[in-house]
Coordinates of C-alpha atoms and ligand atoms in Angstrom, one line a residue:
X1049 CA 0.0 0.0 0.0
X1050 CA 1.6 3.7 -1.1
X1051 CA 2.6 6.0 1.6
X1052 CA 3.4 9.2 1.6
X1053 CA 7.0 10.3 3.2
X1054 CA 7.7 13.8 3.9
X1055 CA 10.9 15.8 4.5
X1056 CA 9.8 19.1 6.2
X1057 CA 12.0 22.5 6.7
X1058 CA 11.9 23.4 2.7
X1059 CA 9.8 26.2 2.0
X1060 CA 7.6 26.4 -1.2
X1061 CA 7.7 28.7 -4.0
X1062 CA 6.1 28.0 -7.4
X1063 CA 2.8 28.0 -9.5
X1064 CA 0.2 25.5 -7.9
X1065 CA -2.4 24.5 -10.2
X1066 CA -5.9 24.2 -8.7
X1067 CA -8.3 21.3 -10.0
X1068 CA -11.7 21.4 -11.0
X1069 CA -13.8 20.7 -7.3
X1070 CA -14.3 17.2 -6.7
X1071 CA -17.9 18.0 -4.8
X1072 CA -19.3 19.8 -7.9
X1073 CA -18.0 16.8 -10.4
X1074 CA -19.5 14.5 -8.0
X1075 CA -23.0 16.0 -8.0
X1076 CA -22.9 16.9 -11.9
X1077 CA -21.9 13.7 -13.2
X1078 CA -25.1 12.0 -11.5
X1079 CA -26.9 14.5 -13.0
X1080 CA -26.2 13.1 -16.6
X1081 CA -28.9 10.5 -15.3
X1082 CA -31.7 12.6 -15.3
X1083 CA -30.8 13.1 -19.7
X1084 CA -31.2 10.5 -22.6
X1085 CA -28.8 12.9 -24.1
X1086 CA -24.9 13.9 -23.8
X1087 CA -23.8 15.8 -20.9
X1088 CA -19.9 16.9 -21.5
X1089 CA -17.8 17.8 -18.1
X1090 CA -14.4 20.0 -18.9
X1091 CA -12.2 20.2 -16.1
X1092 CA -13.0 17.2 -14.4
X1093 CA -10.5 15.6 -11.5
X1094 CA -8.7 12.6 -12.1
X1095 CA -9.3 11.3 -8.4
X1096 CA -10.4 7.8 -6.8
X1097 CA -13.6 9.0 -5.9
X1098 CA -14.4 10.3 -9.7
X1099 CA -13.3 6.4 -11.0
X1100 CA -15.7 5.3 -8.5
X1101 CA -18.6 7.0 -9.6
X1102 CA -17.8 6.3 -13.2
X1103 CA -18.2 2.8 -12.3
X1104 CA -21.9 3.3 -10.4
X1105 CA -23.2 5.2 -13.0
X1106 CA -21.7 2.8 -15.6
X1107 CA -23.9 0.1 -13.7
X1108 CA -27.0 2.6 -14.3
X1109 CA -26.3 2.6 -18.5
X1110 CA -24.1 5.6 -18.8
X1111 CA -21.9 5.6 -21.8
X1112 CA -18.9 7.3 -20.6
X1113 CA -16.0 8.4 -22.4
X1114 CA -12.8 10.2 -21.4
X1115 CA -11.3 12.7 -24.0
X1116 CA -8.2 10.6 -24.7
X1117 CA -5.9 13.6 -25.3
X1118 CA -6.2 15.4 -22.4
X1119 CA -6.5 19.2 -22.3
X1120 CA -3.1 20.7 -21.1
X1121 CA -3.5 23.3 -18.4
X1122 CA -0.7 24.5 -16.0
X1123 CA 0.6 21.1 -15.2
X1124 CA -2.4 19.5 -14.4
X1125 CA -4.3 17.4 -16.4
X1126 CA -8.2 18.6 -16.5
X1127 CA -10.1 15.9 -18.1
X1128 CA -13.6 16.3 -20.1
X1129 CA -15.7 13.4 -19.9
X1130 CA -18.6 12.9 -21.5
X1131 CA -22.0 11.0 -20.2
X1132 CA -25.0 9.5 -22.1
X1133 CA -27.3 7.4 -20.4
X1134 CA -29.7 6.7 -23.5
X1135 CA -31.1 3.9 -21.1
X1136 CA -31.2 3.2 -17.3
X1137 CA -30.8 -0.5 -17.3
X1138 CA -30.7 -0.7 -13.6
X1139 CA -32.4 1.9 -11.0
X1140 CA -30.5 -0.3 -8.0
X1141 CA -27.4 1.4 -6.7
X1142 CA -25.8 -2.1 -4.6
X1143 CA -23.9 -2.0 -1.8
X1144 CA -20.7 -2.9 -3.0
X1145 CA -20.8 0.1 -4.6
X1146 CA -22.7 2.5 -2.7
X1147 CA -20.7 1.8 0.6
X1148 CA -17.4 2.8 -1.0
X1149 CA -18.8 6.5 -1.5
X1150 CA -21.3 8.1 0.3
X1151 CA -22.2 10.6 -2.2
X1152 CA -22.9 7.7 -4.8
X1153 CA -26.6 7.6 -2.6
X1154 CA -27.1 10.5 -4.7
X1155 CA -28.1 9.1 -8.0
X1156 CA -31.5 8.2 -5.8
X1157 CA -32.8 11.6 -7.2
X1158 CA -31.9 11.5 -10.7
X1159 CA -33.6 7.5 -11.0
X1160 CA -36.3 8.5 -9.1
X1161 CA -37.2 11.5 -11.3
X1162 CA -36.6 9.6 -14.6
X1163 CA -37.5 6.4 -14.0
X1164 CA -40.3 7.0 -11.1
X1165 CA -38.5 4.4 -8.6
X1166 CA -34.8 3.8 -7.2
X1167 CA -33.3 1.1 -4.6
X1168 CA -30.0 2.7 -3.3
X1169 CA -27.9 1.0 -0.8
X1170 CA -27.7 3.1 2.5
X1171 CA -24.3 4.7 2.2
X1172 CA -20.7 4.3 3.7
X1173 CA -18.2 6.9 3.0
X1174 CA -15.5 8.9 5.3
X1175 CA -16.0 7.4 9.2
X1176 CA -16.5 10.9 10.6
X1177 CA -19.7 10.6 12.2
X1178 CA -23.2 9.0 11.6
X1179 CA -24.2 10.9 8.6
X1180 CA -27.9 10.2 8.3
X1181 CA -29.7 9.7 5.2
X1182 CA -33.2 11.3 6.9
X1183 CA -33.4 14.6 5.3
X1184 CA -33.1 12.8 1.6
X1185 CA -36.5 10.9 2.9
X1186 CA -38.2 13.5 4.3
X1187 CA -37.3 15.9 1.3
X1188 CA -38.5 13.2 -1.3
X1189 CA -41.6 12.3 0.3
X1190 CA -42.4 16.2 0.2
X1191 CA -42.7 15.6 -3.4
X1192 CA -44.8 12.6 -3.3
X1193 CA -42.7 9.7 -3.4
X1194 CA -43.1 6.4 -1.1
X1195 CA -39.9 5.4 0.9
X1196 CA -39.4 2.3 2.4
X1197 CA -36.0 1.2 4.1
X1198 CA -35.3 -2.7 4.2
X1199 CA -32.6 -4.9 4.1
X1200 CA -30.0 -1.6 4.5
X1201 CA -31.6 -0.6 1.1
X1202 CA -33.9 2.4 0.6
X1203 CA -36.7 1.6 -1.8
X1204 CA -38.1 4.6 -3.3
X1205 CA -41.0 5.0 -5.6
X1206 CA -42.7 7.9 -7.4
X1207 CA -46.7 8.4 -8.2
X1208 CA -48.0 7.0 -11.1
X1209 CA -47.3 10.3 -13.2
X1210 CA -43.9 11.1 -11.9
X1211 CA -43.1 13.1 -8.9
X1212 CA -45.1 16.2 -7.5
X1213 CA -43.8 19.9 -6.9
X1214 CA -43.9 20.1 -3.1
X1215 CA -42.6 22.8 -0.7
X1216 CA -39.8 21.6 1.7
X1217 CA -37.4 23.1 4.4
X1218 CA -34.4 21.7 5.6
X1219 CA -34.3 21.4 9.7
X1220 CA -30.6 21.4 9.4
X1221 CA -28.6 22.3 6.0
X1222 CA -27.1 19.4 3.7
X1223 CA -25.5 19.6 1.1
X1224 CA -26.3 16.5 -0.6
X1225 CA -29.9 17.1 0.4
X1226 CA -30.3 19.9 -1.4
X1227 CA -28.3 18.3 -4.7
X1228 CA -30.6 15.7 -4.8
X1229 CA -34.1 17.0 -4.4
X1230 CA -32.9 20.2 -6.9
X1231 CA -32.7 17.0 -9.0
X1232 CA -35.5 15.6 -8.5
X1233 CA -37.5 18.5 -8.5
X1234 CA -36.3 19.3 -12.3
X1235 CA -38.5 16.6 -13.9
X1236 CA -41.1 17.1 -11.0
X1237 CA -45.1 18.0 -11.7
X1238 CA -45.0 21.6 -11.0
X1239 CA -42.8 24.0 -9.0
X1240 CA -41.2 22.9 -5.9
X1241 CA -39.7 25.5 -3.1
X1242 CA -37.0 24.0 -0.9
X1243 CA -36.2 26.3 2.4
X1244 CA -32.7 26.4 4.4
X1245 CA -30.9 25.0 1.3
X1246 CA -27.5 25.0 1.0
X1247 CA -25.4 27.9 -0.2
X1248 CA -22.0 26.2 -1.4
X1249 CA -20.4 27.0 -4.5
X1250 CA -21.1 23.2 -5.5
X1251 CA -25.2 24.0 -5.6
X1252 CA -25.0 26.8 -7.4
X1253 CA -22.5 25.2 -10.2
X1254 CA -25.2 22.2 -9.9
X1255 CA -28.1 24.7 -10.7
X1256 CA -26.3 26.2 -13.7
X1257 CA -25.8 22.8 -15.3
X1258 CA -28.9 21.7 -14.6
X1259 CA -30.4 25.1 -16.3
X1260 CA -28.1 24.7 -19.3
X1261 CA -29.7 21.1 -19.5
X1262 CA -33.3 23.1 -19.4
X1263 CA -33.9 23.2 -16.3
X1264 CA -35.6 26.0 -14.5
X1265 CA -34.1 26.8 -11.4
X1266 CA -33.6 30.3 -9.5
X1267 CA -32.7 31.1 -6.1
X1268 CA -29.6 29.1 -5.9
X1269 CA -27.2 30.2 -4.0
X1270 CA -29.6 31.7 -1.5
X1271 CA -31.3 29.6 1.4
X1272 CA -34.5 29.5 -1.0
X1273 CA -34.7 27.2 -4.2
X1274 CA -37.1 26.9 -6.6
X1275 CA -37.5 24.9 -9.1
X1276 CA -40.2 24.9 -12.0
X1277 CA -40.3 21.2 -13.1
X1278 CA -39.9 20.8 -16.8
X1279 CA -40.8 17.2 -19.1
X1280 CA -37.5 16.6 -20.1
X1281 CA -33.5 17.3 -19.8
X1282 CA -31.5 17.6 -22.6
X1283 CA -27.7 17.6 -23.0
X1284 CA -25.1 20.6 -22.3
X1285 CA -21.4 21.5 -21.6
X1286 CA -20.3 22.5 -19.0
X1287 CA -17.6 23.5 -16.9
X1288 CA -16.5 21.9 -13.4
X1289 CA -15.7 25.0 -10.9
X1290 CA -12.5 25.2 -9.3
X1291 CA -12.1 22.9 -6.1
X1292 CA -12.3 25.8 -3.1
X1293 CA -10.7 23.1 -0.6
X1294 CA -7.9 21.9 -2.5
X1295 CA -7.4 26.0 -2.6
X1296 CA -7.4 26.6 1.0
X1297 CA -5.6 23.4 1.8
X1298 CA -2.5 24.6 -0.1
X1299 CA -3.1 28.3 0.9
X1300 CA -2.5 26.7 4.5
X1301 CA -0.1 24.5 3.4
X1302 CA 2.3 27.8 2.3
X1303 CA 1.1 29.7 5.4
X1304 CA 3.2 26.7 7.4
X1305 CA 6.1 26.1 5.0
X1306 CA 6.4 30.0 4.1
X1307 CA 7.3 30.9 0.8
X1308 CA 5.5 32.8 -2.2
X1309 CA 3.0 30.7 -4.3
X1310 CA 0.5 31.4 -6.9
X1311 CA -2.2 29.1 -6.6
X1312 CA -3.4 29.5 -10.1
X1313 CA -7.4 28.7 -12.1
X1314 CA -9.2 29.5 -8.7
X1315 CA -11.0 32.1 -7.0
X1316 CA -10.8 33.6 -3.6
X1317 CA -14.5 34.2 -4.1
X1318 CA -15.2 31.0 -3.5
X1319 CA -13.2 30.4 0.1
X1320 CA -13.6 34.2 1.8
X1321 CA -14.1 33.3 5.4
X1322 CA -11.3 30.4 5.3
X1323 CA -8.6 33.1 3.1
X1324 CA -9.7 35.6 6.2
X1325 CA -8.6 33.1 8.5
X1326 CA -5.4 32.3 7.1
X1327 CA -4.6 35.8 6.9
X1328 CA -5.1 36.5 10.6
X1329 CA -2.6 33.9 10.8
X1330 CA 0.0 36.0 9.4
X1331 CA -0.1 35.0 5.2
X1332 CA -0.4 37.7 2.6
X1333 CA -3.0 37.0 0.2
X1334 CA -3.6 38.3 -3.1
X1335 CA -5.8 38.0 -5.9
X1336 CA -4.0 37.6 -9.4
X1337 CA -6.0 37.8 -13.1
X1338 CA -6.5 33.4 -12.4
X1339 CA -5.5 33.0 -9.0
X1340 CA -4.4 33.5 -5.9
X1341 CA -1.2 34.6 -4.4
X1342 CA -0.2 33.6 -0.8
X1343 CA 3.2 34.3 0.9
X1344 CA 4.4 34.1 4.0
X1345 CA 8.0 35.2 4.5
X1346 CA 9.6 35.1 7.7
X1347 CA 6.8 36.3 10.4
X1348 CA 5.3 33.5 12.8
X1349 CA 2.2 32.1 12.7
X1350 CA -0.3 33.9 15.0
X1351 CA -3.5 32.0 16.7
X1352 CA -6.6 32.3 15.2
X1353 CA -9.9 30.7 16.6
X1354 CA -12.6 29.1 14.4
X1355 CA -15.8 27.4 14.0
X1356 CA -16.7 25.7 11.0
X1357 CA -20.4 26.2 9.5
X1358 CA -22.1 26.1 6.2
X1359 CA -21.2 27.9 3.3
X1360 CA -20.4 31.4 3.8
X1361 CA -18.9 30.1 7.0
X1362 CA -15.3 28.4 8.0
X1363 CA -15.4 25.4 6.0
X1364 CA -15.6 22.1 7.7
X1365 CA -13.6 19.8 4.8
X1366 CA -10.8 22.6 5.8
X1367 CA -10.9 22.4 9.4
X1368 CA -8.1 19.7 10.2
X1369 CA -5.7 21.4 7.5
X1370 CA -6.6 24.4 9.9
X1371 CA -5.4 22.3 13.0
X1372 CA -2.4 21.2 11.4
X1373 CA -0.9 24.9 10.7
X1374 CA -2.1 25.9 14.3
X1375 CA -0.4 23.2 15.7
X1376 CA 2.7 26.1 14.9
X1377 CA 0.8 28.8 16.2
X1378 CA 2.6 31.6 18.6
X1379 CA -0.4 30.8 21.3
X1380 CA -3.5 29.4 21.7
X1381 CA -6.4 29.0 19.1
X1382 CA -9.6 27.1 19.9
X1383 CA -11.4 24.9 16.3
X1384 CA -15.0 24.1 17.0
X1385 CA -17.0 22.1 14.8
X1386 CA -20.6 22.4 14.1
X1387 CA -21.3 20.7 11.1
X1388 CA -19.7 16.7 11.6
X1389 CA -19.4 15.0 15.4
X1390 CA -16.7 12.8 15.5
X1391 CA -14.5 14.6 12.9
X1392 CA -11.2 15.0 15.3
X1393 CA -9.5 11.8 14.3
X1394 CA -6.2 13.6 13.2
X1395 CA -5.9 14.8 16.6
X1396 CA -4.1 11.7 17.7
X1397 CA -1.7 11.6 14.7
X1398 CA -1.0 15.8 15.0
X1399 CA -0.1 14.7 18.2
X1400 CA 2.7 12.2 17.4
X1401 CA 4.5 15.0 15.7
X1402 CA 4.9 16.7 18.7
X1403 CA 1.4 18.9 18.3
X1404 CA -0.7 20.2 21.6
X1405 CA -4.2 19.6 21.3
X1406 CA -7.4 18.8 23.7
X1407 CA -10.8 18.4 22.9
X1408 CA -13.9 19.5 24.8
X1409 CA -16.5 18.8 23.2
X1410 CA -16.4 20.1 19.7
X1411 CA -13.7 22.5 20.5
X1412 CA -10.0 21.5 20.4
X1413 CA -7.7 23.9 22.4
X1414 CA -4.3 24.0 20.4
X1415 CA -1.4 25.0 22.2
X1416 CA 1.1 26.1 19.6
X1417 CA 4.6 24.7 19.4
X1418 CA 8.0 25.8 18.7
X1419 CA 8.9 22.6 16.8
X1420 CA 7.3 20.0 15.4
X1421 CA 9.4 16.5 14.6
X1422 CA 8.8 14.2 12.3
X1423 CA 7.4 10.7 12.4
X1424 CA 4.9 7.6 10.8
X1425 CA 1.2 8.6 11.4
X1426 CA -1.9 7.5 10.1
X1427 CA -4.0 9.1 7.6
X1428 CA -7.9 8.5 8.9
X1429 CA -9.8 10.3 6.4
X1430 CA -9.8 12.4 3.5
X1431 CA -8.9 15.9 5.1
X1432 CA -7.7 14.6 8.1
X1433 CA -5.0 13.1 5.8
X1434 CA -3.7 16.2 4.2
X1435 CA -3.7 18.3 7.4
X1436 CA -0.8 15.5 8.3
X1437 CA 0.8 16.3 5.0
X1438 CA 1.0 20.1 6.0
X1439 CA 2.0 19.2 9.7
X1440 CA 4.7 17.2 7.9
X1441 CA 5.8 20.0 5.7
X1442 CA 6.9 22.3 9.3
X1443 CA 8.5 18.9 10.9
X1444 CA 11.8 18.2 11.5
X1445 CA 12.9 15.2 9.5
X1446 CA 10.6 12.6 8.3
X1447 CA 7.0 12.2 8.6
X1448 CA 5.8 9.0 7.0
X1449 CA 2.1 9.2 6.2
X1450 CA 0.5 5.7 5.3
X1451 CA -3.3 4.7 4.5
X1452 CA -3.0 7.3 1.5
X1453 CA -5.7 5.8 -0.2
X1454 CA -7.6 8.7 1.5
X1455 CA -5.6 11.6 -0.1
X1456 CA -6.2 9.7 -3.6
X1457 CA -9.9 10.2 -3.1
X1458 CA -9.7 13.7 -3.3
X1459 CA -6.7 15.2 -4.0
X1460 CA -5.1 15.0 -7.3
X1461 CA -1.6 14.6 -8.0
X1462 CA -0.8 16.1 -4.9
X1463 CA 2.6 15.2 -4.1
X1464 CA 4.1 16.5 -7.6
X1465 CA 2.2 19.8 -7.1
X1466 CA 3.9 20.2 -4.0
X1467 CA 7.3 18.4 -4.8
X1468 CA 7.1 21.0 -8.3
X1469 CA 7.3 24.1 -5.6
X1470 CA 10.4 22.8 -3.3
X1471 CA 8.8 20.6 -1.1
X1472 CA 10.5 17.1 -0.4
X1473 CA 7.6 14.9 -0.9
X1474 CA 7.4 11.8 -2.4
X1475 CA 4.9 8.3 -2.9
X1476 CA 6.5 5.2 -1.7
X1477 CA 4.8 1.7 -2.6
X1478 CA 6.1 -1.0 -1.2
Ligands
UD1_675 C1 -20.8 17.3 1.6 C2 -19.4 17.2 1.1 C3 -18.4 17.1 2.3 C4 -18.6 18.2 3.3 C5 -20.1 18.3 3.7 C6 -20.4 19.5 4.6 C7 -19.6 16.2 -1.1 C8 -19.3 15.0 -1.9 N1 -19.3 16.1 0.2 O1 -21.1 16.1 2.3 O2 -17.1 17.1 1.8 O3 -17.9 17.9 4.4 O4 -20.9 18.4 2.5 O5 -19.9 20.7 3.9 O6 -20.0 17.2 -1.5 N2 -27.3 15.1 7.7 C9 -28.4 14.6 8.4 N3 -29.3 13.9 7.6 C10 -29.2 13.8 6.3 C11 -28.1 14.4 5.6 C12 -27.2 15.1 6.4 O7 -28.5 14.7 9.6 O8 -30.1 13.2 5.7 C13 -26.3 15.9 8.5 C14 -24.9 15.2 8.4 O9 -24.8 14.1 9.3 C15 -24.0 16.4 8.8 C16 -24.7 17.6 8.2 O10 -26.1 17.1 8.0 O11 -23.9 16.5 10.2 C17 -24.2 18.1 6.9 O12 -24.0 17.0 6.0 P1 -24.2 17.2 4.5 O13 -24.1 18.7 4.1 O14 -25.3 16.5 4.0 O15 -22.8 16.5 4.0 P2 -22.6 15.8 2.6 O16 -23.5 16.3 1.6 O17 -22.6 14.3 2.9

């Protein structure tokens, strides 16, 4: 199994190339469901979690092809993919797919909607807390479909004439939720209204492929959806947004090594409250004509307190990358988070490199350190994996991270984007 070994002390300096976000391909390639027609992604990651769902949807009846030149940008490879799904052949999403991703539930919206009945695993996914599937229920029997749960399977099925325009409010904000009801609402019987909807950047790119499909959605982006169901979907091109937490995660990731990079096809738009934070912390940030530019030249890192929340807030898939360049802090900065339970799990491993950090609650107390000094840790999840990475870019000597598998899901390439800067980082199989 591949592990990732890190040298820390070398500071980075370079052009970063951002990739297009892995939670708006997600979303938008189950959306090519809800079509009989093409739907053509540009800028697509090439990540573990994208094969994945190539393979679910490929068990649906999607045609998918990958351009086989890929489009050169920066040094990154963006992919365009294209997806027809002439036919569903299957509207059940098994297990042994389903638990490997927990946003593969989501093509229970698109099936639903097209085919008037779905039977999705329950899901599996990162271990960082419960994750419920209740507000997907609640929100799809708003618009009139029947839910059953049995055998860890929920069975869905819509009216006789398809699914119904209904009103619903979220009690608490998701964002695959909200995905998949917009979703199902496009091909619903009139106009449906969903309240306390999620505001991330990965709705609102959702909504405009979903209008350039036909679709008549307004209000994205706001707490208030609505969504004037149409007959049918037809085929578009569009363009995945840039990933905002692969942004801030090496925005942090130069606020702890120092340097001067240009973190370039992104926006700071997309990451305010996160590039306010990492600021406070001492980095200059900047926006160029594609990018961002971060330095940090000699000042120390000063303690900043956060609490994660959703979109405009601090977000929470940057919250342990937060931790990590706190861990290096000149005092004391308190994390809360609001949005997962149970997402501390790189506490432990921040602390084998020497980090000070205890948990109340959902607040960790982290008592900056001098020095941090290299050594094996364990990667446990998908952010909580790179916030070892960035530890491991401040540590003396060698920090060996293993269980990499997690980084793969979501970040692409990410030790030759960081290697390509000055940073001694490298991939070891064994
Ligand atoms: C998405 C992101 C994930 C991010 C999270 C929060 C993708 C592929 N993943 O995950 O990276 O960390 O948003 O920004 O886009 N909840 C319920 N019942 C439900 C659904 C959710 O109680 O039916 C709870 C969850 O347990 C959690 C909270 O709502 O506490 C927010 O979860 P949600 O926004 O749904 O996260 P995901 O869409 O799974």
């Amino acid at each position: 199994m591949d592990r990732i070994r890190i040298v820390g002390g070398n500071e980075l300096h370079g052009v970063i190339p951002i990739s297009g976000a892995k939670n708006a391909a997600l979303p938008l390639m189950i959306a090519s469901l809800l079509t009989d027609d093409t739907l053509t992604l540009e800028n697509v990651p090439h990540l573990a979690d994208v094969e994945q769902l190539i393979r679910i949807l490929g068990n649906h009846g999607a045609d998918i092809s990958v351009n086989g030149r890929r489009e050169r940008q920066g040094e990154s490879y963006a992919r365009t993919v294209h997806f027809t799904s002439r036919n569903i052949v299957s509207t059940t999403a098994p297990y042994e797919l389903v638990s490997k991703m927990r946003a593969s539930f989501w093509v229970i919206g698109p099936l639903l909607a097209r085919e008037g009945r779905a039977r999705v695993s329950l899901p599996g996914g990162c271990a960082i807390g419960t994750r419920p599937v209740d507000l997907f229920i609640e929100g799809l029997t708003a618009l009139g479909a029947s839910i059953e749960i049995d055998g860890g399977y929920v069975n869905a099925t819509a009216p006789a004439g398809g699914l119904i325009g209904g009103r619903y409010t979220f009690p608490k904000v998701s964002v695959g939720a909200t995905h998949v009801l917009m979703m199902a609402a496009t091909l619903a019987n009139g106009t449906t209204v969903l309240g306390n909807a999620a505001r991330e950047p990965e709705v609102v790119d959702l909504a405009k492929c979903l209008n350039a499909m036909g679709a008549k959605i307004s209000g994205q982006g706001t707490s208030t959806i609505t969504i004037e169901g149409v007959r049918s979907l037809s085929g578009a091109r569009h363009r995945v947004l840039p990933d905002r937490i692969e942004t801030g995660t090496y925005a942090m990731a130069v606020a702890m090594a120092g340097g001067d990079v240009i973190l370039e096809d992104t926006e700071a738009s997309l990451l305010d409250t996160a590039l306010e934070a990492i600021r406070r912390a001492g980095a200059e940030i900047s926006d160029t004509n594609n990018g961002i530019r971060i330095v940090r030249n000699g000042a120390g890192i000063r303690p900043v307190d956060i609490v994660t929340d959703p979109f405009p807030g601090f977000p929470t898939d940057l919250q342990a990358q937060f931790m990590g360049l706190m861990t290096r802090s000149s005092g004391v900065s308190h994390i809360t988070e609001t949005i997962f339970e149970n997402r501390f799990m790189h506490v432990q491993e921040l602390a084998r490199l020497g980090a000070k950090i205890s948990l109340t609650g959902q607040t960790a107390k982290v008592e900056g350190v001098s020095r941090l000094k290299g050594a094996p840790v364990m990667a446990t999840d998908l952010r909580a994996s790179v916030s070892l990475v960035i530890a491991g870019l401040a540590a003396e000597g060698e920090t060996m991270v293993s269980r990499v598998y997690h980084l793969d899901r979501g970040f692409e390439r990410l030790e030759e984007k960081l290697t390509r800067c000055g940073a001694h980082v490298e991939r070891v199989s064994d």
